[in-house]
mmCIF file of C-alpha atoms in Angstrom:
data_model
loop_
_atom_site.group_PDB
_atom_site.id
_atom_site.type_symbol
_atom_site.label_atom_id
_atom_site.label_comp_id
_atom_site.label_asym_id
_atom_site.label_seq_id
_atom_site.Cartn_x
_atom_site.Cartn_y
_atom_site.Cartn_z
ATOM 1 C CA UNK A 227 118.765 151.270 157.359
ATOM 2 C CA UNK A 228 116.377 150.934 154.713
ATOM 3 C CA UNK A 229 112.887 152.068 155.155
ATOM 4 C CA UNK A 230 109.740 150.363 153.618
ATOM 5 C CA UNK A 231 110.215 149.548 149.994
ATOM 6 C CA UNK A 232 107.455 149.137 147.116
ATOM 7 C CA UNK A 233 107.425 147.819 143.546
ATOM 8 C CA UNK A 234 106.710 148.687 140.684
ATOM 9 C CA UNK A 235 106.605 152.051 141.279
ATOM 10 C CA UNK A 236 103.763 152.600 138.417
ATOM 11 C CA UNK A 237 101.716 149.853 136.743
ATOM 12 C CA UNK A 238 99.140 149.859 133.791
ATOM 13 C CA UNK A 239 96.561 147.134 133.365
ATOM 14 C CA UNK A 240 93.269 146.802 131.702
ATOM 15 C CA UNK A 241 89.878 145.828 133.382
ATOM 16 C CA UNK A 242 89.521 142.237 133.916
ATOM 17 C CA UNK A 243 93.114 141.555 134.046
ATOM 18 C CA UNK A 244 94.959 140.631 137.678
ATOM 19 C CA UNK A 245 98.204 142.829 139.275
ATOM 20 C CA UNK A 246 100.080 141.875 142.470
ATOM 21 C CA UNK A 247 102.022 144.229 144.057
ATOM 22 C CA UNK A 248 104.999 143.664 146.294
ATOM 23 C CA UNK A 249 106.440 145.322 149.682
ATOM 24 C CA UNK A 250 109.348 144.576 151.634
ATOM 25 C CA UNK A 251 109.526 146.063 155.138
ATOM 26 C CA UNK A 252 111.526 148.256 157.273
ATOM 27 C CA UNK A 253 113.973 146.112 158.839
ATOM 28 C CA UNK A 254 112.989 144.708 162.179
ATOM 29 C CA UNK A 255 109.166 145.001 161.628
ATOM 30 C CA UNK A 256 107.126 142.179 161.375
ATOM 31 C CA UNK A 257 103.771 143.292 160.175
ATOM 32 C CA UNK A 258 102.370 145.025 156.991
ATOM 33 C CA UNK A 259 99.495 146.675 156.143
ATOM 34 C CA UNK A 260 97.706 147.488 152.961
ATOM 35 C CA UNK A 261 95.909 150.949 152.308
ATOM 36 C CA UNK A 262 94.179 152.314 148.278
ATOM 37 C CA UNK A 263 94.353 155.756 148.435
ATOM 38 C CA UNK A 264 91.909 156.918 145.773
ATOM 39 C CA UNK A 265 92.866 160.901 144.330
ATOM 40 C CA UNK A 266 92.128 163.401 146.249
ATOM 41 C CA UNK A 267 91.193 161.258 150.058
ATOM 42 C CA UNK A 268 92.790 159.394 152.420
ATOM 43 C CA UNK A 269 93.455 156.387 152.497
ATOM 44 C CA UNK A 270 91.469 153.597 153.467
ATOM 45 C CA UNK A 271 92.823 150.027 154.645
ATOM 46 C CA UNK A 272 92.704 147.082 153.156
ATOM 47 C CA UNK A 273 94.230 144.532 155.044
ATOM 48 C CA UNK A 274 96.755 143.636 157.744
ATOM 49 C CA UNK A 275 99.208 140.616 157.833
ATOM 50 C CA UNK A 276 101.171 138.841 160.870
ATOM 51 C CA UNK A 277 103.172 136.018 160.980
ATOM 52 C CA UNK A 278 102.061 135.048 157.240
ATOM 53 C CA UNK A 279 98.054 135.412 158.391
ATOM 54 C CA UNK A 280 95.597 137.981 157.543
ATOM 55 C CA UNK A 281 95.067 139.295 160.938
ATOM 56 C CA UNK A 282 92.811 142.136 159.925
ATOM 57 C CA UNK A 283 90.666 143.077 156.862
ATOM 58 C CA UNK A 284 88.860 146.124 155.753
ATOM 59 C CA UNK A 285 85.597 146.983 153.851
ATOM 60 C CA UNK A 286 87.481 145.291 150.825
ATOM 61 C CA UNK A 287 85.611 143.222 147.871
ATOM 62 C CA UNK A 288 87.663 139.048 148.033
ATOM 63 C CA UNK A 289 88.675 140.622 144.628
ATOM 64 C CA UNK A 290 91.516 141.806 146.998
ATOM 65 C CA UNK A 291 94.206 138.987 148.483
ATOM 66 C CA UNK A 292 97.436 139.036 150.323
ATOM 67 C CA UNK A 293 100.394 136.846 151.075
ATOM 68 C CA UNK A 294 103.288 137.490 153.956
ATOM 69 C CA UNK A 295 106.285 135.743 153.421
ATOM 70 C CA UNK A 296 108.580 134.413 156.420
ATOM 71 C CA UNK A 297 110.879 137.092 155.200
ATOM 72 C CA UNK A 298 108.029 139.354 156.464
ATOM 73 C CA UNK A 299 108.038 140.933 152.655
ATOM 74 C CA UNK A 300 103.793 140.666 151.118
ATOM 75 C CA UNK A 301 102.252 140.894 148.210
ATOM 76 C CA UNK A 302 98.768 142.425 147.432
ATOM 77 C CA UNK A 303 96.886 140.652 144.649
ATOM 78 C CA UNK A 304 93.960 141.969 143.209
ATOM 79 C CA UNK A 305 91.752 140.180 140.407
ATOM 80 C CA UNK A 306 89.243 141.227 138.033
ATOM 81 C CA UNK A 307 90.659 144.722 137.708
ATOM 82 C CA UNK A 308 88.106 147.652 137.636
ATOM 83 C CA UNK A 309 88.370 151.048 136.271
ATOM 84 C CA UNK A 310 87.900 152.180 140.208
ATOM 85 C CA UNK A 311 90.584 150.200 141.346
ATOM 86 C CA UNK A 312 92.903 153.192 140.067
ATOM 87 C CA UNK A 313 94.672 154.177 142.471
ATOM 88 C CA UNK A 314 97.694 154.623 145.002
ATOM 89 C CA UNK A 315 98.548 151.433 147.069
ATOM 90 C CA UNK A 316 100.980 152.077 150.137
ATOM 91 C CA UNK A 317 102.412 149.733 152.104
ATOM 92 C CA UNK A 318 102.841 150.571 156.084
ATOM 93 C CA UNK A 319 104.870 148.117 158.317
ATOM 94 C CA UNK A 320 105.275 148.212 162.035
ATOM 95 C CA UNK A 321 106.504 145.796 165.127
ATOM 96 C CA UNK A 322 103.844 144.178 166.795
ATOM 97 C CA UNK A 323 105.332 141.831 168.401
ATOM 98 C CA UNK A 324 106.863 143.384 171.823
ATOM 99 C CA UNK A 325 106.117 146.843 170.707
ATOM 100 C CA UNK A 326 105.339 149.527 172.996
ATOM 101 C CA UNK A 327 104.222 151.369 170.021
ATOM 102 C CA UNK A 328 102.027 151.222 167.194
ATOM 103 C CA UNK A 329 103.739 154.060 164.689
ATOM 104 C CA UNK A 330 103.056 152.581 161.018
ATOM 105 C CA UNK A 331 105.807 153.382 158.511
ATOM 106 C CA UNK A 332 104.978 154.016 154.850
ATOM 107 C CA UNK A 333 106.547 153.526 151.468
ATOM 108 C CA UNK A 334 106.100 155.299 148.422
ATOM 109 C CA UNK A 335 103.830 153.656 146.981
ATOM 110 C CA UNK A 336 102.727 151.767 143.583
ATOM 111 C CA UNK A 337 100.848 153.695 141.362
ATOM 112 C CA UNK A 338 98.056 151.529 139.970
ATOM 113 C CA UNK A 339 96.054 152.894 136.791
ATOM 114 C CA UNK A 340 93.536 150.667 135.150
ATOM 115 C CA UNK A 341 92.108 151.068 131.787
ATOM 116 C CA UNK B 290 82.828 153.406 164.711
ATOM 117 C CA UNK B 291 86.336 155.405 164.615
ATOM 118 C CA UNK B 292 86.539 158.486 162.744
ATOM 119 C CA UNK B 293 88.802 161.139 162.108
ATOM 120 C CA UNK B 294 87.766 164.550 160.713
ATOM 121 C CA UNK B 295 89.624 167.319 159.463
ATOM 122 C CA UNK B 296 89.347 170.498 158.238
ATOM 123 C CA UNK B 297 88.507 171.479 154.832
ATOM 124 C CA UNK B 298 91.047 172.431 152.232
ATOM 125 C CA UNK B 299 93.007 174.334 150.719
ATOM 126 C CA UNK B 300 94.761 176.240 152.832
ATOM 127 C CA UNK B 301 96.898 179.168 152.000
ATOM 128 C CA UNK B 302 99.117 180.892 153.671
ATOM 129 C CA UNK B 303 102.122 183.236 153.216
ATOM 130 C CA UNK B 304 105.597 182.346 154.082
ATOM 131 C CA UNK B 305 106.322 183.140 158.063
ATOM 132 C CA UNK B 306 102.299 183.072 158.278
ATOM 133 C CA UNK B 307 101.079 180.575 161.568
ATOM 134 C CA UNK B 308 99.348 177.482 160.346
ATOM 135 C CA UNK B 309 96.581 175.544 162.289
ATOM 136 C CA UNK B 310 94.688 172.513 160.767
ATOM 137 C CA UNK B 311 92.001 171.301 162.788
ATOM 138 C CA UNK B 312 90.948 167.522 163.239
ATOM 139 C CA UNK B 313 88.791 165.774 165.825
ATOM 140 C CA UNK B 314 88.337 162.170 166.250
ATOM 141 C CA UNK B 315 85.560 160.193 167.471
ATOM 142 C CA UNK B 316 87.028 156.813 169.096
ATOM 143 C CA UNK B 317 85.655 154.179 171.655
ATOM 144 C CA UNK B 318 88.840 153.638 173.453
ATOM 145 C CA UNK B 319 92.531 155.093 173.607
ATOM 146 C CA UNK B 320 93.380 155.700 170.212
ATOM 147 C CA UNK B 321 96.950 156.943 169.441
ATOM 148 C CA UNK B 322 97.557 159.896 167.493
ATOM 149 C CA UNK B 323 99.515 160.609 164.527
ATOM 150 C CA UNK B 324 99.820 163.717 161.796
ATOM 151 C CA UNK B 325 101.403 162.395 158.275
ATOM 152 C CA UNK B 326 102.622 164.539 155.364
ATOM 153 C CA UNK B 327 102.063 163.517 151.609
ATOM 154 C CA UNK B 328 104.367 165.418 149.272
ATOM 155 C CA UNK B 329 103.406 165.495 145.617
ATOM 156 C CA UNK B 330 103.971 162.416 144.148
ATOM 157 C CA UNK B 331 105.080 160.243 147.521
ATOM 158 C CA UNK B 332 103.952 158.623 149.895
ATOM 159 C CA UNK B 333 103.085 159.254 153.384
ATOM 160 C CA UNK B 334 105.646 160.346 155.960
ATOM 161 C CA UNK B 335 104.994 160.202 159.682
ATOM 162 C CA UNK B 336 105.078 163.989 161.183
ATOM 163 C CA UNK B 337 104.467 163.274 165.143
ATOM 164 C CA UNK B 338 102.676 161.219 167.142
ATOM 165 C CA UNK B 339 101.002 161.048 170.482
ATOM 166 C CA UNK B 340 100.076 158.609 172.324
ATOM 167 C CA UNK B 341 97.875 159.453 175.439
ATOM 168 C CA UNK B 342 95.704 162.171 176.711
ATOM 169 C CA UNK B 343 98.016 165.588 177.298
ATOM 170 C CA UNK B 344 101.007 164.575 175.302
ATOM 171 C CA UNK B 345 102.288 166.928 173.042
ATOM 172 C CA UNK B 346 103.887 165.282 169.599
ATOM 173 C CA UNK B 347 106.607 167.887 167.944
ATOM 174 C CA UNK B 348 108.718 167.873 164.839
ATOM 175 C CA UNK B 349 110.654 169.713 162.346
ATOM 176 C CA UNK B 350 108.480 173.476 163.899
ATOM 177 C CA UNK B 351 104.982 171.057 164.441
ATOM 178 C CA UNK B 352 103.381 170.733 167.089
ATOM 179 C CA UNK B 353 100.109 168.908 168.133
ATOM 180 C CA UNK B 354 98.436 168.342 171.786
ATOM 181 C CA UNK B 355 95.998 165.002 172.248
ATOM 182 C CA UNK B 356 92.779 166.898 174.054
ATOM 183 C CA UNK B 357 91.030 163.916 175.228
ATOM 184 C CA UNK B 358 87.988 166.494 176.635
ATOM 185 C CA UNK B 359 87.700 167.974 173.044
ATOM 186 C CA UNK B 360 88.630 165.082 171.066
ATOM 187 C CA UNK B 361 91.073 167.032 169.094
ATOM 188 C CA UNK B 362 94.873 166.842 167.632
ATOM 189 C CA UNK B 363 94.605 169.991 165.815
ATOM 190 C CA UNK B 364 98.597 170.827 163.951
ATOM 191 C CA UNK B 365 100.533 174.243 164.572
ATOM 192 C CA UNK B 366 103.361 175.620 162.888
ATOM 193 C CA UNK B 367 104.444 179.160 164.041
ATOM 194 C CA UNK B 368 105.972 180.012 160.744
ATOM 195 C CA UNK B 369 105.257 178.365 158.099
ATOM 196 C CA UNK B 370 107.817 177.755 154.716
ATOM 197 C CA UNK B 371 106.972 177.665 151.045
ATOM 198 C CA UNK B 372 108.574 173.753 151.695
ATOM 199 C CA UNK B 373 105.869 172.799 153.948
ATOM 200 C CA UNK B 374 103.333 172.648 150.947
ATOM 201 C CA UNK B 375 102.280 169.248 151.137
ATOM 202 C CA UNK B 376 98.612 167.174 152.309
ATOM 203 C CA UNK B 377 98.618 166.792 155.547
ATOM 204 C CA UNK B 378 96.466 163.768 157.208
ATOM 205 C CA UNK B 379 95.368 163.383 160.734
ATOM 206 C CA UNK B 380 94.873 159.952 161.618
ATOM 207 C CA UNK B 381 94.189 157.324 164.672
ATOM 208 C CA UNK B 382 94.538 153.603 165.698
ATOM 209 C CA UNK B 383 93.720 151.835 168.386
ATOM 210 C CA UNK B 384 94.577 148.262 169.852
ATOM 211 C CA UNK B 385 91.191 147.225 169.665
ATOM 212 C CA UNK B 386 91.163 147.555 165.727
ATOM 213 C CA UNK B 387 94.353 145.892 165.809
ATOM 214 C CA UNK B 388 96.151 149.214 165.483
ATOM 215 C CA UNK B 389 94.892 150.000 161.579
ATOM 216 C CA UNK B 390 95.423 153.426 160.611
ATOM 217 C CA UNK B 391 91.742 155.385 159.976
ATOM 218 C CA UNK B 392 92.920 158.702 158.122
ATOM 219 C CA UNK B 393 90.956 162.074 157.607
ATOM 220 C CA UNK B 394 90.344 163.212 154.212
ATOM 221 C CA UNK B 395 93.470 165.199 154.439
ATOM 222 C CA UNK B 396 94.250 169.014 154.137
ATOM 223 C CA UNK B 397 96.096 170.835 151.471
ATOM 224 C CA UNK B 398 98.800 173.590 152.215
ATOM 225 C CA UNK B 399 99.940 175.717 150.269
ATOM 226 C CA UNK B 400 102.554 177.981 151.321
ATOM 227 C CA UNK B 401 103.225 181.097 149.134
ATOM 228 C CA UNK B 402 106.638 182.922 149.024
#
């Protein structure tokens, strides 16, 4: 059973330019969630998605956009880079719907480093 | 808001030492509970996970206890290995923030042979 899965694992961009990074669930979940995980803290969410909506969103800048595909896989897109957009992005998915739990699953992440 | 707090960092300990990290949450309703573990380089891994007042979460020689009258979910380990050197992050979510993860600022171990 595969768990959640993230690509690329590392990226490079300069400022201005746009990245969008892609996740693909662990099987049987339905929702994904978005955290940046700056060096050094915790991570801090971005955004949630649900049957293909944005169903939550954090203290993020519109810089920041998602997509959930019927497949349940998302993309994070984020424009404009900035030098403090460096970062770690994970990916969490869960099963909302008919869960008796809320336990988040992560991947390992996509290593984000803007120049 | 929700918060989650957690003790400062690093931590050091021998091997076969006993490891506590503190963290207490402030939360408006009846958050769930969960410890993670970052390994260098990776991401986050669930550790355990509780879910209402009194339960006890446990895994792989953790264990943590939700204190709903202290607002705590502090980690134990009664012997600790040089592979346990890792962040560790406390964390909550509740239905009400439709179950988003709010993390601590996470704790470093570092277990020394």
């Amino acid at each position: 059973d595969a768990g959640v899965t993230q690509s690329p694992t590392h990226l490079i961009k300069t400022r201005g330019q746009q990245v969008t990074l892609r996740c693909s669930p662990k099987s049987g979940h339905d929702t994904v969630s978005w955290y940046q995980q700056a060096l050094g803290q915790g991570p801090q969410f971005i955004f949630q998605y649900y049957e293909e909506e944005e169903r939550q969103r954090g203290n993020f800048p519109d810089r920041f956009s998602g997509h959930q595909f019927p497949n349940y896989s998302s993309e994070l897109n984020v424009n404009a880079l900035l030098l403090g957009d460096s970062a770690l992005y994970l990916c969490a998915s869960s099963l909302l719907q008919g869960a008796s739990t809320d336990t988040q699953y992560f991947g390992p992440g996509t290593r984000l480093t803007v120049l | 808001g929700n918060s989650v707090t957690q003790m400062e960092g690093p931590v050091t300990l021998s091997e076969e030492a006993f490891l506590t990290i503190n963290c207490t949450y402030t939360a408006t309703g009846y958050p769930s509970l969960f410890w993670y573990v970052q390994y260098p380089g990776e991401g986050l891994q669930l550790l355990l996970k509780a879910t209402k007042a009194d339960d006890k979460g446990s895994n792989k020689g953790f264990e943590a206890t939700y204190r709903k009258e202290t607002t705590s979910f502090h980690l134990e380990k009664g012997s600790v290995q040089v592979s346990d050197s890792a962040v560790y992050f406390c964390a909550l979510s509740d239905r009400g923030s439709s179950y988003k993860l709010i993390f601590g600022s996470g704790t470093r171990l570092l277990v020394r042979p």
